[in-house]
Amino acid sequence: MSVAGEFEELYGAAPEGVWAAPGRVNLIGEYTDFNDGFVMPLALPHTAVAAVSRRDDGELRLHSADVEGGVVRLDVAALEPLAGGGGSWAAYPAGVVWALREAGHAITGADVHLASTVPTGAGLSSSAALEVVTALALNDLFGLGLSRPELAVLAQRAENAFVGVPCGVMDQMASACAIEGHALFLDTRDLSYRQVPFDLAARGLRLLVVDTRVKHALGDGAYAERRAGCEAGARALGVRTLREVPYAQLSDVLVRLSEESVRRYVRHVVSDNHRVERTIALLDAGDAAAVGPVLTEGHASLRDDLRVSCPELDLVVEAANAAGALGARMTGGGFGGSAIVLVAAERAASVAAAVEKAFAGAGFAGPKIFPAVPSAGARRE
Ligand code: ADP
Ligand code: MG
C-alpha cells in the first residue's frame, strides 16, 4: 500500500500531502564540515517518505512503517531535548517540531506516517532524511516560508540538541538542497553551495555504494576525539578553524604542531579540503573519471592520518582498485558503514563481484552493493 493509503488507515482520513527526502552519500570532503570546510555529497534515490496532516490541538502523532511499536503521541508544548522522544526513533521528527517551535514557528500539532528506503546506520543518513522530510512537510503545511538551507539548519539543530547527536550540517543540506544529476559542493563556513554536474551515466561511469553492514563500537568516542583534536590544531595555529589554513601552507604549519595526532588530523582536514577543490575542477572540466585517484588518496588520508577506517572499509578499497576500479574510499564517519567505488560502467559488475569475493575470503559478512545515482533533494510528491 502507498504511504498515503497507510496514513488513511492509521489516522482515518487522507493526508494533506506526501513529501520525500533522500539519504546521501558523500563523494569527497570527510570530517571537514565541523572545521568550516568543504564537502561534496550527492542525494541517493533512496528516500524517507512522509504523509502528513496538520492538527490544531497541540498533539503530535508519529508513526513509522519501519519500526514496531505503533503510534507515538506527544504534546508539542511539552517537547524537551532528550526527553520528548525518549531516545527512540520518534526523537528525530519530534526534534524537528521542537526546533521549529524554538525558532518561533507556531506548529500546533500534526499526524505523521512515514516509511523509508534509506538503509539505517549505514552512513547514508537515514536520520537526516527523516528530519528533512518532516521539516519540509511542516514548512509547506504551516506556510512557514523557510528556505532549504534554513530547514537544513533546523533539522541539524534537532539532531544536535534534541536527539543529542553532534553531527555537522552536511547531511541535512544534501537531503534538502541536492538536485538530480549533480553533486552538491557545500562550503560549510557560510552554507553557500553550488550544484556541480555529476552525470555518471553520460560519462559511462558508475559510483557504487558498498554498505559493509558493520558498525564498530570504536566510532562513538572517535568522532568527539577527532573534533577536539582539530580544534586544538586550530588554536595552536592561531586560526578560528582549520578551514583558514591554505593547502599551500600545509607543510609549513605542520612543523609548528608538536602533538603527533593533531598534526595528522590537520594534514587530513587541510588536504581533504583541497581534494574537494580538485574534484570540482575535474568535474567542471568534464573529467569525472579522473576523480577516482582523488578518492583513493582521500581514503589513505582517512585511514592513515585520521585513523577512522576499519578492515572492512580498507578491503573494499583494496579489492575494488585491484579489480580495475578508478578509485574508492570510505565515506561518512567510518569504523564501518559504507564505502564508494568509482568504476567504468562496463566494469561495475566484475568489481562488485571482486569485492564480494574478497569479503567472503576474509570471513566478513556479505556487503550490500548498489549504484549511487545522483538524485533529487527533498520535494513534495
Ligand atoms: P544513519 O543516519 O547513518 O542512517 P543514524 O544512527 O544517524 O544512522 O540514524 C539512524 C536512526 O534513525 C535509526 O536508529 C532510527 O532511530 C532513525 N530512523 C531512520 N530511518 C527510520 C525509519 N524509517 N523509521 C523510524 N526511524 C528511522
Ligand atoms: Mg545519521
PDB file of C-alpha atoms in Angstrom, residues 210 212 311-323 341 349-367 369:
ATOM      1  CA  VAL A 210      29.295  -0.693  -0.665  1.00  0.00           C
ATOM      2  CA  THR A 212      29.798  -3.147   4.775  1.00  0.00           C
ATOM      3  CA  PRO A 311      39.483  -3.602   7.969  1.00  0.00           C
ATOM      4  CA  GLU A 312      36.198  -3.965   6.064  1.00  0.00           C
ATOM      5  CA  LEU A 313      36.402  -0.474   4.530  1.00  0.00           C
ATOM      6  CA  ASP A 314      40.088  -0.893   3.685  1.00  0.00           C
ATOM      7  CA  LEU A 315      39.288  -4.183   1.995  1.00  0.00           C
ATOM      8  CA  VAL A 316      36.594  -2.595  -0.206  1.00  0.00           C
ATOM      9  CA  VAL A 317      39.095  -0.018  -1.454  1.00  0.00           C
ATOM     10  CA  GLU A 318      41.893  -2.514  -1.935  1.00  0.00           C
ATOM     11  CA  ALA A 319      39.764  -5.158  -3.686  1.00  0.00           C
ATOM     12  CA  ALA A 320      37.911  -2.641  -5.879  1.00  0.00           C
ATOM     13  CA  ASN A 321      41.088  -0.937  -7.045  1.00  0.00           C
ATOM     14  CA  ALA A 322      42.835  -4.277  -7.655  1.00  0.00           C
ATOM     15  CA  ALA A 323      39.858  -5.314  -9.810  1.00  0.00           C
ATOM     16  CA  VAL A 341      33.748   2.962  -5.643  1.00  0.00           C
ATOM     17  CA  ALA A 349      29.687  -5.927 -12.135  1.00  0.00           C
ATOM     18  CA  SER A 350      33.128  -7.517 -12.063  1.00  0.00           C
ATOM     19  CA  VAL A 351      34.414  -5.006  -9.487  1.00  0.00           C
ATOM     20  CA  ALA A 352      31.370  -5.628  -7.286  1.00  0.00           C
ATOM     21  CA  ALA A 353      31.948  -9.383  -7.599  1.00  0.00           C
ATOM     22  CA  ALA A 354      35.603  -8.936  -6.665  1.00  0.00           C
ATOM     23  CA  VAL A 355      34.645  -7.013  -3.513  1.00  0.00           C
ATOM     24  CA  GLU A 356      32.140  -9.720  -2.552  1.00  0.00           C
ATOM     25  CA  LYS A 357      34.733 -12.396  -3.140  1.00  0.00           C
ATOM     26  CA  ALA A 358      37.313 -10.561  -1.037  1.00  0.00           C
ATOM     27  CA  PHE A 359      34.797 -10.221   1.803  1.00  0.00           C
ATOM     28  CA  ALA A 360      33.971 -13.922   1.686  1.00  0.00           C
ATOM     29  CA  GLY A 361      37.684 -14.729   1.639  1.00  0.00           C
ATOM     30  CA  ALA A 362      38.297 -12.578   4.714  1.00  0.00           C
ATOM     31  CA  GLY A 363      35.373 -14.169   6.561  1.00  0.00           C
ATOM     32  CA  PHE A 364      33.364 -10.895   6.570  1.00  0.00           C
ATOM     33  CA  ALA A 365      29.588 -10.868   6.169  1.00  0.00           C
ATOM     34  CA  GLY A 366      28.413 -10.137   2.618  1.00  0.00           C
ATOM     35  CA  PRO A 367      28.296  -6.407   1.807  1.00  0.00           C
ATOM     36  CA  ILE A 369      26.312  -3.074  -3.105  1.00  0.00           C
TER      37      ILE A 369
END
